[in-house]
PDB file of C-alpha atoms in Angstrom:
ATOM      1  CA  LYS A   1     -77.207  33.051   3.349  1.00 63.00           C
ATOM      2  CA  ASN A   2     -73.757  34.262   2.307  1.00 78.00           C
ATOM      3  CA  GLU A   3     -71.521  35.610   5.031  1.00 90.00           C
ATOM      4  CA  VAL A   4     -70.768  38.625   2.824  1.00 93.00           C
ATOM      5  CA  GLU A   5     -73.560  40.230   0.848  1.00 94.00           C
ATOM      6  CA  GLN A   6     -73.184  42.997  -1.680  1.00 95.00           C
ATOM      7  CA  SER A   7     -75.757  45.244  -3.266  1.00 95.00           C
ATOM      8  CA  PRO A   8     -76.593  45.969  -5.917  1.00 96.00           C
ATOM      9  CA  GLN A   9     -75.397  43.030  -8.004  1.00 94.00           C
ATOM     10  CA  ASN A  10     -75.444  45.124 -11.144  1.00 96.00           C
ATOM     11  CA  LEU A  11     -75.353  48.862 -11.518  1.00 97.00           C
ATOM     12  CA  THR A  12     -75.468  50.958 -14.665  1.00 97.00           C
ATOM     13  CA  ALA A  13     -75.032  54.706 -14.417  1.00 97.00           C
ATOM     14  CA  GLN A  14     -74.242  57.717 -16.542  1.00 97.00           C
ATOM     15  CA  GLU A  15     -70.810  59.251 -16.527  1.00 97.00           C
ATOM     16  CA  GLY A  16     -70.486  61.776 -13.723  1.00 97.00           C
ATOM     17  CA  GLU A  17     -72.979  60.140 -11.379  1.00 97.00           C
ATOM     18  CA  PHE A  18     -72.209  59.410  -7.739  1.00 98.00           C
ATOM     19  CA  ILE A  19     -71.988  55.668  -7.159  1.00 98.00           C
ATOM     20  CA  THR A  20     -72.545  53.735  -3.945  1.00 98.00           C
ATOM     21  CA  ILE A  21     -71.916  50.016  -3.512  1.00 98.00           C
ATOM     22  CA  ASN A  22     -72.838  48.353  -0.242  1.00 98.00           C
ATOM     23  CA  CYS A  23     -71.396  45.402   1.624  1.00 97.00           C
ATOM     24  CA  SER A  24     -72.885  43.713   4.685  1.00 97.00           C
ATOM     25  CA  TYR A  25     -71.252  40.871   6.551  1.00 95.00           C
ATOM     26  CA  SER A  26     -72.366  38.561   9.306  1.00 93.00           C
ATOM     27  CA  VAL A  27     -69.063  37.373  10.781  1.00 87.00           C
ATOM     28  CA  GLY A  28     -66.386  38.876  12.975  1.00 88.00           C
ATOM     29  CA  ILE A  29     -63.606  40.471  11.005  1.00 89.00           C
ATOM     30  CA  SER A  30     -60.182  41.993  11.446  1.00 85.00           C
ATOM     31  CA  ALA A  31     -60.394  43.990   8.225  1.00 87.00           C
ATOM     32  CA  LEU A  32     -62.475  44.497   5.111  1.00 92.00           C
ATOM     33  CA  HIS A  33     -61.104  44.878   1.609  1.00 91.00           C
ATOM     34  CA  TRP A  34     -62.594  46.536  -1.415  1.00 94.00           C
ATOM     35  CA  LEU A  35     -61.236  45.036  -4.611  1.00 92.00           C
ATOM     36  CA  GLN A  36     -61.666  45.948  -8.249  1.00 92.00           C
ATOM     37  CA  GLN A  37     -61.651  43.293 -10.941  1.00 89.00           C
ATOM     38  CA  HIS A  38     -61.430  44.344 -14.577  1.00 83.00           C
ATOM     39  CA  PRO A  39     -62.726  42.266 -17.515  1.00 77.00           C
ATOM     40  CA  GLY A  40     -59.260  40.820 -18.078  1.00 73.00           C
ATOM     41  CA  GLY A  41     -59.503  39.304 -14.622  1.00 74.00           C
ATOM     42  CA  GLY A  42     -56.783  41.170 -12.751  1.00 79.00           C
ATOM     43  CA  ILE A  43     -57.657  42.175  -9.206  1.00 84.00           C
ATOM     44  CA  VAL A  44     -56.583  45.466  -7.687  1.00 86.00           C
ATOM     45  CA  SER A  45     -56.878  46.111  -3.985  1.00 86.00           C
ATOM     46  CA  LEU A  46     -58.550  49.498  -3.511  1.00 91.00           C
ATOM     47  CA  PHE A  47     -58.861  49.769   0.264  1.00 90.00           C
ATOM     48  CA  MET A  48     -58.291  47.840   3.441  1.00 88.00           C
ATOM     49  CA  LEU A  49     -60.430  49.104   6.306  1.00 89.00           C
ATOM     50  CA  SER A  50     -60.767  48.166   9.922  1.00 88.00           C
ATOM     51  CA  SER A  51     -62.578  51.320  11.027  1.00 91.00           C
ATOM     52  CA  GLY A  52     -63.743  54.710   9.863  1.00 94.00           C
ATOM     53  CA  LYS A  53     -63.226  56.034   6.397  1.00 96.00           C
ATOM     54  CA  LYS A  54     -60.543  56.136   3.713  1.00 95.00           C
ATOM     55  CA  LYS A  55     -60.294  58.254   0.585  1.00 96.00           C
ATOM     56  CA  HIS A  56     -58.183  57.786  -2.496  1.00 93.00           C
ATOM     57  CA  GLY A  57     -58.826  60.097  -5.396  1.00 95.00           C
ATOM     58  CA  ARG A  58     -62.478  59.773  -6.405  1.00 97.00           C
ATOM     59  CA  LEU A  59     -62.971  56.680  -4.256  1.00 97.00           C
ATOM     60  CA  ILE A  60     -64.190  56.722  -0.678  1.00 97.00           C
ATOM     61  CA  ALA A  61     -64.704  53.694   1.541  1.00 97.00           C
ATOM     62  CA  THR A  62     -66.432  53.653   4.896  1.00 97.00           C
ATOM     63  CA  ILE A  63     -67.035  50.951   7.442  1.00 97.00           C
ATOM     64  CA  ASN A  64     -69.348  50.715  10.450  1.00 96.00           C
ATOM     65  CA  ILE A  65     -68.097  47.872  12.623  1.00 92.00           C
ATOM     66  CA  GLN A  66     -71.145  47.882  14.924  1.00 93.00           C
ATOM     67  CA  GLU A  67     -73.542  47.592  11.999  1.00 95.00           C
ATOM     68  CA  LYS A  68     -71.233  45.222  10.062  1.00 95.00           C
ATOM     69  CA  HIS A  69     -71.596  47.323   6.968  1.00 97.00           C
ATOM     70  CA  SER A  70     -69.266  49.010   4.515  1.00 98.00           C
ATOM     71  CA  SER A  71     -69.829  51.245   1.531  1.00 98.00           C
ATOM     72  CA  LEU A  72     -67.702  52.120  -1.461  1.00 98.00           C
ATOM     73  CA  HIS A  73     -68.448  55.451  -3.100  1.00 98.00           C
ATOM     74  CA  ILE A  74     -67.236  56.714  -6.447  1.00 97.00           C
ATOM     75  CA  THR A  75     -67.587  60.408  -7.157  1.00 97.00           C
ATOM     76  CA  ALA A  76     -67.722  61.825 -10.701  1.00 96.00           C
ATOM     77  CA  SER A  77     -67.858  58.321 -12.169  1.00 97.00           C
ATOM     78  CA  HIS A  78     -66.080  57.646 -15.445  1.00 96.00           C
ATOM     79  CA  PRO A  79     -66.369  54.823 -18.006  1.00 96.00           C
ATOM     80  CA  ARG A  80     -62.960  53.545 -16.912  1.00 94.00           C
ATOM     81  CA  ASP A  81     -64.528  52.819 -13.511  1.00 96.00           C
ATOM     82  CA  SER A  82     -66.523  50.041 -15.193  1.00 96.00           C
ATOM     83  CA  ALA A  83     -65.480  46.847 -13.432  1.00 95.00           C
ATOM     84  CA  VAL A  84     -66.614  44.340 -10.862  1.00 93.00           C
ATOM     85  CA  TYR A  85     -66.186  45.604  -7.306  1.00 95.00           C
ATOM     86  CA  ILE A  86     -65.724  42.962  -4.663  1.00 93.00           C
ATOM     87  CA  CYS A  87     -65.945  43.253  -0.911  1.00 95.00           C
ATOM     88  CA  ALA A  88     -63.877  40.727   1.025  1.00 92.00           C
ATOM     89  CA  VAL A  89     -63.491  40.254   4.777  1.00 91.00           C
ATOM     90  CA  ARG A  90     -60.594  38.909   6.777  1.00 84.00           C
ATOM     91  CA  PRO A  91     -61.163  36.765   9.851  1.00 80.00           C
ATOM     92  CA  PRO A  92     -60.009  38.045  13.221  1.00 79.00           C
ATOM     93  CA  ASN A  93     -57.800  35.160  14.261  1.00 69.00           C
ATOM     94  CA  PHE A  94     -54.318  34.010  13.360  1.00 53.00           C
ATOM     95  CA  GLY A  95     -54.055  30.744  11.486  1.00 50.00           C
ATOM     96  CA  ASN A  96     -57.193  31.497   9.523  1.00 55.00           C
ATOM     97  CA  GLU A  97     -56.151  33.337   6.410  1.00 62.00           C
ATOM     98  CA  LYS A  98     -59.228  32.745   4.357  1.00 74.00           C
ATOM     99  CA  LEU A  99     -60.711  35.860   2.824  1.00 81.00           C
ATOM    100  CA  THR A 100     -64.461  35.586   2.416  1.00 86.00           C
ATOM    101  CA  PHE A 101     -65.587  37.303  -0.749  1.00 89.00           C
ATOM    102  CA  GLY A 102     -68.855  38.937  -1.615  1.00 90.00           C
ATOM    103  CA  THR A 103     -70.424  38.067  -4.937  1.00 87.00           C
ATOM    104  CA  GLY A 104     -69.339  41.338  -6.482  1.00 92.00           C
ATOM    105  CA  THR A 105     -71.103  44.318  -7.995  1.00 95.00           C
ATOM    106  CA  ARG A 106     -70.800  44.775 -11.733  1.00 95.00           C
ATOM    107  CA  LEU A 107     -70.602  48.477 -12.448  1.00 97.00           C
ATOM    108  CA  THR A 108     -71.064  49.888 -15.923  1.00 96.00           C
ATOM    109  CA  ILE A 109     -70.590  53.599 -16.523  1.00 97.00           C
ATOM    110  CA  ILE A 110     -72.069  54.872 -19.767  1.00 97.00           C
ATOM    111  CA  PRO A 111     -70.397  57.849 -21.457  1.00 95.00           C
TER     112      PRO A 111
ATOM    113  CA  ALA B   1     -43.382  50.325  -7.621  1.00 60.00           C
ATOM    114  CA  ALA B   2     -42.960  46.576  -7.786  1.00 71.00           C
ATOM    115  CA  GLY B   3     -46.171  44.584  -7.677  1.00 88.00           C
ATOM    116  CA  VAL B   4     -47.002  40.934  -7.205  1.00 92.00           C
ATOM    117  CA  ILE B   5     -45.739  39.056 -10.238  1.00 94.00           C
ATOM    118  CA  GLN B   6     -47.354  35.842 -11.421  1.00 95.00           C
ATOM    119  CA  SER B   7     -46.168  33.573 -14.161  1.00 96.00           C
ATOM    120  CA  PRO B   8     -47.157  32.346 -16.553  1.00 96.00           C
ATOM    121  CA  ARG B   9     -50.080  34.662 -17.292  1.00 93.00           C
ATOM    122  CA  HIS B  10     -51.717  32.062 -19.503  1.00 94.00           C
ATOM    123  CA  LEU B  11     -51.266  28.320 -19.592  1.00 96.00           C
ATOM    124  CA  ILE B  12     -52.972  25.620 -21.634  1.00 97.00           C
ATOM    125  CA  LYS B  13     -52.668  21.988 -20.573  1.00 97.00           C
ATOM    126  CA  GLU B  14     -54.245  18.662 -21.409  1.00 97.00           C
ATOM    127  CA  LYS B  15     -56.149  16.533 -18.909  1.00 97.00           C
ATOM    128  CA  ARG B  16     -53.896  14.534 -16.596  1.00 96.00           C
ATOM    129  CA  GLU B  17     -50.939  16.816 -17.231  1.00 97.00           C
ATOM    130  CA  THR B  18     -49.085  18.802 -14.585  1.00 97.00           C
ATOM    131  CA  ALA B  19     -48.839  22.573 -14.234  1.00 97.00           C
ATOM    132  CA  THR B  20     -46.781  24.860 -12.040  1.00 98.00           C
ATOM    133  CA  LEU B  21     -47.719  28.451 -11.298  1.00 98.00           C
ATOM    134  CA  LYS B  22     -45.306  30.897  -9.740  1.00 98.00           C
ATOM    135  CA  CYS B  23     -45.856  33.937  -7.566  1.00 97.00           C
ATOM    136  CA  TYR B  24     -43.283  36.560  -6.694  1.00 97.00           C
ATOM    137  CA  PRO B  25     -44.527  38.742  -3.834  1.00 95.00           C
ATOM    138  CA  ILE B  26     -43.778  42.381  -3.324  1.00 92.00           C
ATOM    139  CA  PRO B  27     -40.287  42.817  -1.812  1.00 91.00           C
ATOM    140  CA  ARG B  28     -40.292  42.413   1.994  1.00 87.00           C
ATOM    141  CA  HIS B  29     -43.701  40.749   1.965  1.00 90.00           C
ATOM    142  CA  ASP B  30     -43.552  37.551   3.962  1.00 89.00           C
ATOM    143  CA  THR B  31     -47.064  36.187   3.418  1.00 90.00           C
ATOM    144  CA  VAL B  32     -48.443  34.693   0.228  1.00 92.00           C
ATOM    145  CA  TYR B  33     -52.015  33.586  -0.495  1.00 91.00           C
ATOM    146  CA  TRP B  34     -53.346  31.541  -3.402  1.00 94.00           C
ATOM    147  CA  TYR B  35     -56.910  31.844  -4.705  1.00 93.00           C
ATOM    148  CA  GLN B  36     -58.774  30.041  -7.457  1.00 93.00           C
ATOM    149  CA  GLN B  37     -61.539  31.767  -9.400  1.00 89.00           C
ATOM    150  CA  GLY B  38     -63.636  29.605 -11.679  1.00 89.00           C
ATOM    151  CA  PRO B  39     -65.654  31.136 -14.527  1.00 85.00           C
ATOM    152  CA  GLY B  40     -68.339  33.391 -13.090  1.00 80.00           C
ATOM    153  CA  GLN B  41     -67.453  32.442  -9.529  1.00 82.00           C
ATOM    154  CA  ASP B  42     -66.045  34.156  -6.454  1.00 81.00           C
ATOM    155  CA  PRO B  43     -62.379  33.620  -5.689  1.00 86.00           C
ATOM    156  CA  GLN B  44     -61.865  30.617  -3.422  1.00 88.00           C
ATOM    157  CA  PHE B  45     -59.000  30.454  -0.954  1.00 87.00           C
ATOM    158  CA  LEU B  46     -56.584  27.604  -1.587  1.00 93.00           C
ATOM    159  CA  ILE B  47     -53.604  27.981   0.713  1.00 92.00           C
ATOM    160  CA  SER B  48     -51.351  30.526   2.375  1.00 90.00           C
ATOM    161  CA  PHE B  49     -47.794  30.741   3.628  1.00 92.00           C
ATOM    162  CA  TYR B  50     -46.165  32.905   6.252  1.00 89.00           C
ATOM    163  CA  GLU B  51     -42.406  32.959   6.587  1.00 90.00           C
ATOM    164  CA  LYS B  52     -42.092  29.887   4.367  1.00 91.00           C
ATOM    165  CA  MET B  53     -44.452  27.814   6.489  1.00 91.00           C
ATOM    166  CA  GLN B  54     -47.992  26.890   5.528  1.00 90.00           C
ATOM    167  CA  SER B  55     -50.258  29.100   7.606  1.00 85.00           C
ATOM    168  CA  ASP B  56     -53.714  28.067   6.459  1.00 84.00           C
ATOM    169  CA  LYS B  57     -55.328  25.691   4.051  1.00 87.00           C
ATOM    170  CA  GLY B  58     -58.619  26.077   2.256  1.00 86.00           C
ATOM    171  CA  SER B  59     -60.319  24.113  -0.475  1.00 84.00           C
ATOM    172  CA  ILE B  60     -57.152  22.910  -2.142  1.00 91.00           C
ATOM    173  CA  PRO B  61     -57.439  19.494  -3.819  1.00 94.00           C
ATOM    174  CA  ASP B  62     -55.005  16.778  -2.789  1.00 95.00           C
ATOM    175  CA  ARG B  63     -53.694  16.847  -6.367  1.00 96.00           C
ATOM    176  CA  PHE B  64     -52.358  20.341  -5.689  1.00 97.00           C
ATOM    177  CA  SER B  65     -49.381  21.256  -3.568  1.00 96.00           C
ATOM    178  CA  ALA B  66     -47.626  24.502  -2.874  1.00 97.00           C
ATOM    179  CA  GLN B  67     -44.616  25.860  -1.082  1.00 96.00           C
ATOM    180  CA  GLN B  68     -42.898  29.119  -0.276  1.00 96.00           C
ATOM    181  CA  PHE B  69     -39.178  29.344  -0.886  1.00 96.00           C
ATOM    182  CA  SER B  70     -36.386  31.114   0.961  1.00 94.00           C
ATOM    183  CA  ASP B  71     -36.737  34.178  -1.290  1.00 94.00           C
ATOM    184  CA  TYR B  72     -40.481  34.221  -0.392  1.00 95.00           C
ATOM    185  CA  HIS B  73     -41.680  33.354  -3.854  1.00 96.00           C
ATOM    186  CA  SER B  74     -44.278  30.623  -3.973  1.00 97.00           C
ATOM    187  CA  GLU B  75     -45.157  27.881  -6.423  1.00 98.00           C
ATOM    188  CA  LEU B  76     -48.469  26.090  -6.861  1.00 98.00           C
ATOM    189  CA  ASN B  77     -48.077  22.638  -8.365  1.00 97.00           C
ATOM    190  CA  MET B  78     -51.113  20.992  -9.909  1.00 97.00           C
ATOM    191  CA  SER B  79     -51.040  17.386 -11.048  1.00 97.00           C
ATOM    192  CA  SER B  80     -53.496  15.085 -12.819  1.00 97.00           C
ATOM    193  CA  LEU B  81     -55.245  18.142 -14.172  1.00 97.00           C
ATOM    194  CA  GLU B  82     -58.985  17.970 -14.670  1.00 97.00           C
ATOM    195  CA  LEU B  83     -61.261  20.097 -16.838  1.00 96.00           C
ATOM    196  CA  GLY B  84     -62.662  21.667 -13.670  1.00 95.00           C
ATOM    197  CA  ASP B  85     -59.253  23.045 -12.774  1.00 97.00           C
ATOM    198  CA  SER B  86     -59.632  25.603 -15.563  1.00 96.00           C
ATOM    199  CA  ALA B  87     -59.688  28.873 -13.681  1.00 95.00           C
ATOM    200  CA  LEU B  88     -57.911  32.092 -12.905  1.00 93.00           C
ATOM    201  CA  TYR B  89     -55.385  31.555 -10.127  1.00 95.00           C
ATOM    202  CA  PHE B  90     -54.536  34.576  -8.069  1.00 92.00           C
ATOM    203  CA  CYS B  91     -51.664  35.123  -5.771  1.00 93.00           C
ATOM    204  CA  ALA B  92     -51.701  37.872  -3.172  1.00 91.00           C
ATOM    205  CA  SER B  93     -49.013  38.999  -0.772  1.00 90.00           C
ATOM    206  CA  SER B  94     -48.848  41.005   2.408  1.00 86.00           C
ATOM    207  CA  ARG B  95     -46.338  41.977   5.030  1.00 84.00           C
ATOM    208  CA  GLY B  96     -47.419  40.191   8.154  1.00 72.00           C
ATOM    209  CA  GLN B  97     -50.582  38.251   8.714  1.00 63.00           C
ATOM    210  CA  LEU B  98     -53.943  39.887   9.342  1.00 57.00           C
ATOM    211  CA  THR B  99     -52.763  43.477   9.502  1.00 60.00           C
ATOM    212  CA  GLY B 100     -50.789  43.697   6.290  1.00 67.00           C
ATOM    213  CA  GLU B 101     -52.553  45.152   3.316  1.00 75.00           C
ATOM    214  CA  LEU B 102     -53.121  42.632   0.542  1.00 80.00           C
ATOM    215  CA  PHE B 103     -51.758  43.144  -2.941  1.00 86.00           C
ATOM    216  CA  PHE B 104     -52.952  40.889  -5.730  1.00 88.00           C
ATOM    217  CA  GLY B 105     -51.159  39.664  -8.804  1.00 89.00           C
ATOM    218  CA  GLU B 106     -52.781  39.814 -12.235  1.00 86.00           C
ATOM    219  CA  GLY B 107     -53.545  36.125 -12.080  1.00 91.00           C
ATOM    220  CA  SER B 108     -52.580  33.088 -14.110  1.00 94.00           C
ATOM    221  CA  ARG B 109     -55.267  31.759 -16.372  1.00 94.00           C
ATOM    222  CA  LEU B 110     -55.139  27.985 -16.665  1.00 96.00           C
ATOM    223  CA  THR B 111     -57.119  26.241 -19.371  1.00 96.00           C
ATOM    224  CA  VAL B 112     -57.354  22.449 -19.261  1.00 97.00           C
ATOM    225  CA  LEU B 113     -58.439  20.825 -22.516  1.00 95.00           C
TER     226      LEU B 113
END
């Protein structure tokens, strides 16, 4: 079982729909990242969370530390949101810099 | 705003050749991380540096080496290249370990023929 699980693996939606991508993890963490990877391969860091909720434009990320679960929401989705969204967790201790990545969620928004 | 700069963006090499990838972190970032992403795979952590010292090591082959220089840029040197080294190599930087937000470069795509 992966330490970081994402669901769904693939998601296709119509433009304008509200999107939710989930991430569950089984290890202790100091922070959780949501990343966006476009077809060209470049990775953009969307959020870093250690508690609560963050909002940036149409994107909202939440984390529940007790339940070891995070969600990424996209409101009023747009075709340009089509990408792979990756959840990655950071370990809690110094000297261990390894990010553990989820397998990603491929999102396709249809006009 | 300045982002993490990686060069070259694309590189084609023959088997057994050597390649060097460079990463220029965001100004005032003192921590650099290298990741390797094979086709259709999750990024895998290779190595990281904090204040010019290696801070952690992941699944980096012995044929690879890396260092962080006094201006905080980092170089990943890969020798005796193999076909399986073909991948997208990402560099990320942060200010401080653990608490600093990570910023990723666009990646360097290495193709070994």
